[in-house]
mmCIF file of C-alpha atoms in Angstrom:
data_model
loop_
_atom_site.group_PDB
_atom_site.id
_atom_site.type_symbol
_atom_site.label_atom_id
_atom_site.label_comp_id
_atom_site.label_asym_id
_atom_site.label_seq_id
_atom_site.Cartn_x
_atom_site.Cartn_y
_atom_site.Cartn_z
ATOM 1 C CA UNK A 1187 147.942 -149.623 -76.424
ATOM 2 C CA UNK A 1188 150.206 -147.050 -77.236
ATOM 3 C CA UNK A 1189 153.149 -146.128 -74.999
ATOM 4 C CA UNK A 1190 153.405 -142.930 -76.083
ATOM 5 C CA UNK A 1191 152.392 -140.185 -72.942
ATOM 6 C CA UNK A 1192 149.436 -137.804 -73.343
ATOM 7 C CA UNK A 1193 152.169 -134.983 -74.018
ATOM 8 C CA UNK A 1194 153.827 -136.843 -76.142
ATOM 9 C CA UNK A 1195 150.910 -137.468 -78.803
ATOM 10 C CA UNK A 1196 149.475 -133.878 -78.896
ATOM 11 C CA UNK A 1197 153.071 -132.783 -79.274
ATOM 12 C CA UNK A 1198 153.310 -131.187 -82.754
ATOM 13 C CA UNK A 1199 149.657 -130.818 -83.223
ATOM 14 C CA UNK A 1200 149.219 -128.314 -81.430
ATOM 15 C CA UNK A 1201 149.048 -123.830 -82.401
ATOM 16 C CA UNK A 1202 148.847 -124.144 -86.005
ATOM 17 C CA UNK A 1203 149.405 -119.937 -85.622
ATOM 18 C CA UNK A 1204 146.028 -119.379 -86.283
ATOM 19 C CA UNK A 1205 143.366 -120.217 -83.651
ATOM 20 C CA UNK A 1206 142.532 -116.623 -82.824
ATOM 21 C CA UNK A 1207 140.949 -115.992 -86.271
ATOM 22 C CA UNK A 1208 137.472 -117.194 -85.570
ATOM 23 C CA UNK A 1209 137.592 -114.226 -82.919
ATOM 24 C CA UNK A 1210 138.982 -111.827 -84.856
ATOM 25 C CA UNK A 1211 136.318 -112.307 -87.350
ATOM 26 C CA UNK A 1212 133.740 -111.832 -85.417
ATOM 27 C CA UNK A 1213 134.875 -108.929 -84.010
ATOM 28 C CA UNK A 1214 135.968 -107.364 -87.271
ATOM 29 C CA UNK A 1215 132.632 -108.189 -88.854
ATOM 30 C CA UNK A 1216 130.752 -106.976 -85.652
ATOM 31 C CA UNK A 1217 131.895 -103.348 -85.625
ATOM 32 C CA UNK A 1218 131.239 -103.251 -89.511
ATOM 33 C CA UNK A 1219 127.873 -104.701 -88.827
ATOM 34 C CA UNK A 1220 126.968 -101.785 -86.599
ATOM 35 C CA UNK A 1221 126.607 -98.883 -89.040
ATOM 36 C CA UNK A 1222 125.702 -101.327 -91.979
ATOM 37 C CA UNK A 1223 122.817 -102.583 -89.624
ATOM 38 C CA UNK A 1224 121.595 -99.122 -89.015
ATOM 39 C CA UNK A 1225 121.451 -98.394 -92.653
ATOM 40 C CA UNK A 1226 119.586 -101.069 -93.907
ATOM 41 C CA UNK A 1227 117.155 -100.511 -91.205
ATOM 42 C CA UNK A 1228 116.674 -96.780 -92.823
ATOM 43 C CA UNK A 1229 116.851 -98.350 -96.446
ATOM 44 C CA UNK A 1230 114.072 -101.019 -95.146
ATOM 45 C CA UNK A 1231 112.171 -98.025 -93.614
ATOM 46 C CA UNK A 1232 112.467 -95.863 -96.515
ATOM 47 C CA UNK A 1233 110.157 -98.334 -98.911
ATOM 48 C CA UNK A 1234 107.506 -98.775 -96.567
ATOM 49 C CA UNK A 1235 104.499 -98.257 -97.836
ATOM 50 C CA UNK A 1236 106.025 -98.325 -101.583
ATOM 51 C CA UNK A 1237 104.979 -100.215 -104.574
ATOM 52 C CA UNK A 1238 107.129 -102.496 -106.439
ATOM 53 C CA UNK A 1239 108.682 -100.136 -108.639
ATOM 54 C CA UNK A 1240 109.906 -97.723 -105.806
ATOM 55 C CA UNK A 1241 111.156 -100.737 -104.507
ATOM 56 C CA UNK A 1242 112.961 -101.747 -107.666
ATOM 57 C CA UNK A 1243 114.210 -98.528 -108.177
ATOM 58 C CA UNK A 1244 115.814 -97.566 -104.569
ATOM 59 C CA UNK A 1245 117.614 -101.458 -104.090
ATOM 60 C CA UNK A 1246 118.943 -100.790 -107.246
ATOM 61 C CA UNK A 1247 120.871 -97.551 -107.034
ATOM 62 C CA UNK A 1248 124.108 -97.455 -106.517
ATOM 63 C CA UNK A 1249 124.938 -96.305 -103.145
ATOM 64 C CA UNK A 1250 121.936 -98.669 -101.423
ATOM 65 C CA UNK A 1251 123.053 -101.819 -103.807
ATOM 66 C CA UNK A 1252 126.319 -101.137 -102.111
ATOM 67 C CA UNK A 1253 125.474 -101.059 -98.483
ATOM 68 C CA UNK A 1254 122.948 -104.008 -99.062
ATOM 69 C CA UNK A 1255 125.914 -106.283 -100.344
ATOM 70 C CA UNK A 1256 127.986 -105.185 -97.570
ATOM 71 C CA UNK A 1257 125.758 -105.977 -95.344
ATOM 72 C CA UNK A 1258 124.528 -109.382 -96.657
ATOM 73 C CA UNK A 1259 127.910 -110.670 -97.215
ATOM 74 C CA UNK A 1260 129.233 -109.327 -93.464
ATOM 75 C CA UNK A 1261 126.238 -110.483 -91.830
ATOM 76 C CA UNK A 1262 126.657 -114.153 -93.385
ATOM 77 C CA UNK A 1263 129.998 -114.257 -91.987
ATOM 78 C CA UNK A 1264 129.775 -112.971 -88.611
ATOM 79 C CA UNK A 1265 126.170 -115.623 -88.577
ATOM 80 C CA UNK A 1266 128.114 -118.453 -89.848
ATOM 81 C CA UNK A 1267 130.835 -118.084 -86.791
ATOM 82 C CA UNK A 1268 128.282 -117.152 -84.157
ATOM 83 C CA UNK A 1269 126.001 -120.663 -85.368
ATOM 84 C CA UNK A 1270 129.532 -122.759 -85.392
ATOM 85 C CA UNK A 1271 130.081 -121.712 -81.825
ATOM 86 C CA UNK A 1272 126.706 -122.253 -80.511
ATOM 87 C CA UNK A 1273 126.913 -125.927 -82.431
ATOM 88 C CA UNK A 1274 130.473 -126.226 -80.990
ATOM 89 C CA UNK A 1275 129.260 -125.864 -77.725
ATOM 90 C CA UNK A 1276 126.034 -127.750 -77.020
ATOM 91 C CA UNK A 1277 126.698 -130.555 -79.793
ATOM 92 C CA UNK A 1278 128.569 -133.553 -78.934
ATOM 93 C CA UNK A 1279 128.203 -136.332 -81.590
ATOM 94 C CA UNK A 1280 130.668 -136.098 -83.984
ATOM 95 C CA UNK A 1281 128.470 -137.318 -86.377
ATOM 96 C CA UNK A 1282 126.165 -134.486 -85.512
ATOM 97 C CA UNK A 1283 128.197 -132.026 -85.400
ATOM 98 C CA UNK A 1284 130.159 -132.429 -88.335
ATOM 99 C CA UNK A 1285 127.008 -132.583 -90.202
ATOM 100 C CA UNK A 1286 125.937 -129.056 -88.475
ATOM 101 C CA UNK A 1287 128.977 -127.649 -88.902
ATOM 102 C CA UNK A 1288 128.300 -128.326 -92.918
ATOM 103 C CA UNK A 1289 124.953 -127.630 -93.093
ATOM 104 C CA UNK A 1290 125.681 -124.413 -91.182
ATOM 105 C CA UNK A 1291 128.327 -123.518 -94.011
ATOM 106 C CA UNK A 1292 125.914 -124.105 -96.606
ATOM 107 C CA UNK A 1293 123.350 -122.232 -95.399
ATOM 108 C CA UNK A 1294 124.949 -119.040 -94.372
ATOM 109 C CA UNK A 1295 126.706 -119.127 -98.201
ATOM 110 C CA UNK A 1296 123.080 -120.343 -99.617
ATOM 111 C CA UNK A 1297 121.314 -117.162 -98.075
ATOM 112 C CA UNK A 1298 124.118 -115.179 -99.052
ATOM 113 C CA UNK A 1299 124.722 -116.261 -102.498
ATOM 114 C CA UNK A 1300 120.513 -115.867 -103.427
ATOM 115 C CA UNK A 1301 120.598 -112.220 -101.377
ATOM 116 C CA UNK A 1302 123.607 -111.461 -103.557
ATOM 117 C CA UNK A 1303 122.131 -111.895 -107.022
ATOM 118 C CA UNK A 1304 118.810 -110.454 -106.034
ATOM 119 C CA UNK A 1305 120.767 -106.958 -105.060
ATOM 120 C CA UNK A 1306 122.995 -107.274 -108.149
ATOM 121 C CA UNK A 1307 119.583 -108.019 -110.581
ATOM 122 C CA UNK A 1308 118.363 -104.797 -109.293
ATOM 123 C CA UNK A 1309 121.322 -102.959 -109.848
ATOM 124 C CA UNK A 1310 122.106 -104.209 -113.518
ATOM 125 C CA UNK A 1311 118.324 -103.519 -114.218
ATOM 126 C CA UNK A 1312 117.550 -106.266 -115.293
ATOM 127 C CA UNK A 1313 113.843 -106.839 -113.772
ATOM 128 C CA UNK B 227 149.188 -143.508 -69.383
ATOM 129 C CA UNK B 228 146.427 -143.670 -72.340
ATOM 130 C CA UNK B 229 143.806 -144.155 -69.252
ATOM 131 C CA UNK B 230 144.886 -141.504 -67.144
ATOM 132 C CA UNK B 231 143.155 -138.984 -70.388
ATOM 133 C CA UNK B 232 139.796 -141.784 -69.928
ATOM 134 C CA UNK B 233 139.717 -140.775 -65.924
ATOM 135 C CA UNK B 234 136.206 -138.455 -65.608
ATOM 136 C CA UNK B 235 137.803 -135.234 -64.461
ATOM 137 C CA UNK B 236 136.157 -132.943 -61.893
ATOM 138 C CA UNK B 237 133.360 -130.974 -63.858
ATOM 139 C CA UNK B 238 133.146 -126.692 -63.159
ATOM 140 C CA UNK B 239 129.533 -125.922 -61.536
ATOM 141 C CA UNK B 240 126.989 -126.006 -64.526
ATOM 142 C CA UNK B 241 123.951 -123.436 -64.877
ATOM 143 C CA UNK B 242 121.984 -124.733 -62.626
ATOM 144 C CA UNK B 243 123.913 -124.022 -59.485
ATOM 145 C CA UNK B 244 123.567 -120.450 -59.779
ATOM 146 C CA UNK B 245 120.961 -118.251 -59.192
ATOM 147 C CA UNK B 246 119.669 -116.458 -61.913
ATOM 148 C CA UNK B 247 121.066 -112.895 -62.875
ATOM 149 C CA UNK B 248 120.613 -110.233 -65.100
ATOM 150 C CA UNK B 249 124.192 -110.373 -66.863
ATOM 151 C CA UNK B 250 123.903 -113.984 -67.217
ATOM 152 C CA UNK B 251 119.931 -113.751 -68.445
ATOM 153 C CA UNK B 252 121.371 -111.310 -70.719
ATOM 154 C CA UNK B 253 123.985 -113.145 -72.139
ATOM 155 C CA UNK B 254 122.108 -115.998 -72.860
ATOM 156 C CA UNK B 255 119.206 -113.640 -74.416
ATOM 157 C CA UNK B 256 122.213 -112.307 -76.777
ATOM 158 C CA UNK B 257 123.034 -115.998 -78.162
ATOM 159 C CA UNK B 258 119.004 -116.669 -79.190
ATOM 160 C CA UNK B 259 118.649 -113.379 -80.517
ATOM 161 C CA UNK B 260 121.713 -113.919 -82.695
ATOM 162 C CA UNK B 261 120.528 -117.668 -83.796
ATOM 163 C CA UNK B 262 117.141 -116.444 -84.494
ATOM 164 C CA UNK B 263 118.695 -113.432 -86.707
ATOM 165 C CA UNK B 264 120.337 -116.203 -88.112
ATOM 166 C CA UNK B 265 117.094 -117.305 -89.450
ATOM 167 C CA UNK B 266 115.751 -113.640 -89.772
ATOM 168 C CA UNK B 267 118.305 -113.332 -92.676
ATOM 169 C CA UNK B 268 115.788 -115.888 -95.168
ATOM 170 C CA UNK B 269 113.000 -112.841 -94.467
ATOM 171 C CA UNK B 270 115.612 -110.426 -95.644
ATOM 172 C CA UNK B 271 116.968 -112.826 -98.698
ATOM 173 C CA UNK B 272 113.073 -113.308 -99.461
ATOM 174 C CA UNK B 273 112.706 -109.527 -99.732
ATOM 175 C CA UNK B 274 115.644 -108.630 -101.989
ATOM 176 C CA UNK B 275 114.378 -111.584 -104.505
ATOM 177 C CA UNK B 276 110.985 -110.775 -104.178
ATOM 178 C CA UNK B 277 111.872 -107.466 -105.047
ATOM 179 C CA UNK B 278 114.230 -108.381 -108.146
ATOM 180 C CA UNK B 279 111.426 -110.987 -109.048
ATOM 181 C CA UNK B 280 107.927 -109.531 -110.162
ATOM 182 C CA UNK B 281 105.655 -107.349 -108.982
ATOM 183 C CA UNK B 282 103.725 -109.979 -108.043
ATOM 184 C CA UNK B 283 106.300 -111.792 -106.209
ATOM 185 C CA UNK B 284 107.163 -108.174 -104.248
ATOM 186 C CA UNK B 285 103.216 -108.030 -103.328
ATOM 187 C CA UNK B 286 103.216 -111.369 -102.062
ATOM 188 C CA UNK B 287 105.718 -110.567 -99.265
ATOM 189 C CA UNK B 288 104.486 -107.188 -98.377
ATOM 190 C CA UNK B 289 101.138 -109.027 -97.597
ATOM 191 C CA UNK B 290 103.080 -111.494 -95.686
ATOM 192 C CA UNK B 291 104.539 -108.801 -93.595
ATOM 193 C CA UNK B 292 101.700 -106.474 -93.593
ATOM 194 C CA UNK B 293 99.557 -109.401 -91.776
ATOM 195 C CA UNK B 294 99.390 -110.394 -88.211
ATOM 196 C CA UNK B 295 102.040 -113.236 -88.093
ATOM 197 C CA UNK B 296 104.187 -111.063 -90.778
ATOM 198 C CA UNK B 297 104.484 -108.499 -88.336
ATOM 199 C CA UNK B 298 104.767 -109.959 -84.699
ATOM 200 C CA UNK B 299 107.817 -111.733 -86.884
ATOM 201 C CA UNK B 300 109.342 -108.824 -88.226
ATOM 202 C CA UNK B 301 108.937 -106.868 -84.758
ATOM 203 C CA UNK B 302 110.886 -109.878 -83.229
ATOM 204 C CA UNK B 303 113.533 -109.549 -86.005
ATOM 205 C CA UNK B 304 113.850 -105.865 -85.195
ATOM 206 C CA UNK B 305 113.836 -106.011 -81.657
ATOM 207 C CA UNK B 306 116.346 -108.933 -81.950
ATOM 208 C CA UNK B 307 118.407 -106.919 -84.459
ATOM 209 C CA UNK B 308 119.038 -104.229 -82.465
ATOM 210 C CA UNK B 309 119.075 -106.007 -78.940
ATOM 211 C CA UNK B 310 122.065 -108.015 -80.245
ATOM 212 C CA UNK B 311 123.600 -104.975 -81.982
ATOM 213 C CA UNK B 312 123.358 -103.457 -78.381
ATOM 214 C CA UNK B 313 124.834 -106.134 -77.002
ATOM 215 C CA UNK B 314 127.547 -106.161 -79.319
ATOM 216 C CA UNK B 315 128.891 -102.565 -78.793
ATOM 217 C CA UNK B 316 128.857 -104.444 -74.809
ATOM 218 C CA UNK B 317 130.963 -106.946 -75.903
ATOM 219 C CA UNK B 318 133.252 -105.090 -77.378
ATOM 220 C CA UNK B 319 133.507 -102.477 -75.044
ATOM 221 C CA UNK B 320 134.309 -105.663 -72.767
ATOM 222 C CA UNK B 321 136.839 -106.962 -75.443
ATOM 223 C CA UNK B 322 139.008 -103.326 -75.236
ATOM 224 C CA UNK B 323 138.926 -104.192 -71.164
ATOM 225 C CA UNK B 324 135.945 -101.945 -69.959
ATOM 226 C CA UNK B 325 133.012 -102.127 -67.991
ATOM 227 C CA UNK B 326 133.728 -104.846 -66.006
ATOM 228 C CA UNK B 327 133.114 -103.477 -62.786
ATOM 229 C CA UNK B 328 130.217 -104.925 -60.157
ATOM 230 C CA UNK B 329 128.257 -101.429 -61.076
ATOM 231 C CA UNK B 330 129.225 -101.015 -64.136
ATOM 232 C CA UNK B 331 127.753 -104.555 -65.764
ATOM 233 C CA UNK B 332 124.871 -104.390 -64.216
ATOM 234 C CA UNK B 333 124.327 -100.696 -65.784
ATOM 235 C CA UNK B 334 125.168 -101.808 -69.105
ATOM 236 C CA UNK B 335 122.993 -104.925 -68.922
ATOM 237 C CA UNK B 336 120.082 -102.841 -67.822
ATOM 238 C CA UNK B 337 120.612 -100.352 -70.489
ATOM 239 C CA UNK B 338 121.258 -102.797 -73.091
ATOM 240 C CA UNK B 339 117.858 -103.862 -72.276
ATOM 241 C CA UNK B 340 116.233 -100.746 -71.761
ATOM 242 C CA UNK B 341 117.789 -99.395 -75.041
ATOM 243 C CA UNK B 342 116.418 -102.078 -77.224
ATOM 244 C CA UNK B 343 113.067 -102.314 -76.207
ATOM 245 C CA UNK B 344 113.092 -98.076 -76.518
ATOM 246 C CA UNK B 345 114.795 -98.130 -80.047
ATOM 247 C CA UNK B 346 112.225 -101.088 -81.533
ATOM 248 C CA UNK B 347 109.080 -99.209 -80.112
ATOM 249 C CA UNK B 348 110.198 -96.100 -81.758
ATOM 250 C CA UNK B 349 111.067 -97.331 -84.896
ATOM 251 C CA UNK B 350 107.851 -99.004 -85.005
ATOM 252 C CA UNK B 351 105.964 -95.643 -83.929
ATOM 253 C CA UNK B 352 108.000 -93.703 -86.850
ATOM 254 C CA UNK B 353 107.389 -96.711 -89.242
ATOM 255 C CA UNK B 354 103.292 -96.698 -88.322
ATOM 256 C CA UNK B 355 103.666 -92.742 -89.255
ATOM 257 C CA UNK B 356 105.534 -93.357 -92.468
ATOM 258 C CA UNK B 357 102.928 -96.013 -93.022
ATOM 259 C CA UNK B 358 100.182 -92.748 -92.756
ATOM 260 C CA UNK B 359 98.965 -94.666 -89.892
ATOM 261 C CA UNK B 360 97.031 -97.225 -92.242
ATOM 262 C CA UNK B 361 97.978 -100.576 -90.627
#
């Protein structure tokens, strides 16, 4: 048994001068989620009803390609620091959790990586 | 002094002691909205490769969300979508130190709910027009 005081083992591992960035995040990537949201709910709207082509041809253009990458790679962020929290909070294991945490990493980057090449695909015309 | 950390300390009141209310309903409503868009995002992932696929692959998942169970899941995702968007802007208005007030929560919890279920019903309504009313 160690005869070291609580105090006196958590001393020096404590702030590493960062812990507020998970927040920060997920604020940051909130408000740009708002209008980026909004406009992939009008691009989503805007090919209803269209063939394939249409499709092809409006994911593909510039300005849309943009916002869609914007979107997929915010969205992946702020879901991947929303999941670790919920995961933080209701999973106890370590085990567990680690293996959450990392499957929740690889997932959000998984999604985004496949969304990614689809948009950029379109836009290179290459289907 | 190792054991004085092992000691079980005096838990806070869990869930269960409280009566249910709408700020707290909606707060928990905001975390399973955002896990299930967290899950939503493989429908959008499916439609971007579908799209840079085939035209085959693009039919296949406008039948899946043309049918019944395509959707009652893509109404979800919307109404989740923007419920937790809503909910957001709530957040952060709470974040910058406002609308914490007795009246105040309860009026942005009500319209947080109001506002979503509005917002999905009439995007559905334009949607069904765009759609020339087919489906």
């Amino acid at each position: 048994m160690s005869m070291r005081t609580p105090l006196g083992r958590v001393r020096g591992l404590g702030s590493a001068k960062s812990g507020t960035e998970d927040f920060w995040w997920q604020r940051l990537t909130a408000v740009a989620l708002v209008p980026l949201s909004i406009a992939v709910i009008v691009i989503g709207m805007g090919l209803l009803g269209r063939n394939h082509a249409a499709a092809v041809q409006i994911l593909g253009s510039p300005l849309v390609a943009i916002v869609m990458l914007l979107f997929i790679v915010t969205s992946a962020y702020h879901m991947k620091l929303g999941m670790q929290v919920i995961i933080e909070d209701y999973v106890h294991g370590e085990s567990a959790k680690l293996t959450l945490l990392i499957a929740n990493i690889f997932f959000s980057i998984a999604v985004a990586a496949a969304a990614v090449y689809a948009v950029l695909k379109l836009s290179f015309g290459v289907v | 002094m190792a054991e004085a950390v092992k000691n079980p300390r005096p838990l806070s009141p869990h869930l269960q002691i409280y009566s249910p209310m709408l700020t707290m309903m909606m707060s928990i409503v905001h975390r399973i909205t955002g896990a299930a868009l967290y899950f939503g995002t493989l429908l959008v992932a499916w439609w971007l490769i579908a799209a840079s696929s085939s035209p085959n692959a693009y039919a296949t998942f406008q039948g899946f969300v043309g049918s019944l169970v395509g959707c009652l899941i893509l109404f979800g995702y919307t109404w989740a979508l923007i419920h937790h968007m809503l909910g957001g802007i709530r957040h952060l208005a709470w974040d910058l130190g406002y609308g914490f007030g007795p009246a105040e929560r309860e009026w942005l919890a009500r319209a947080t709910l109001f506002g979503s279920i509005v917002l999905t019903l009439l995007l559905w309504i334009v949607g069904y027009l765009m759609m020339g009313g087919q489906r």
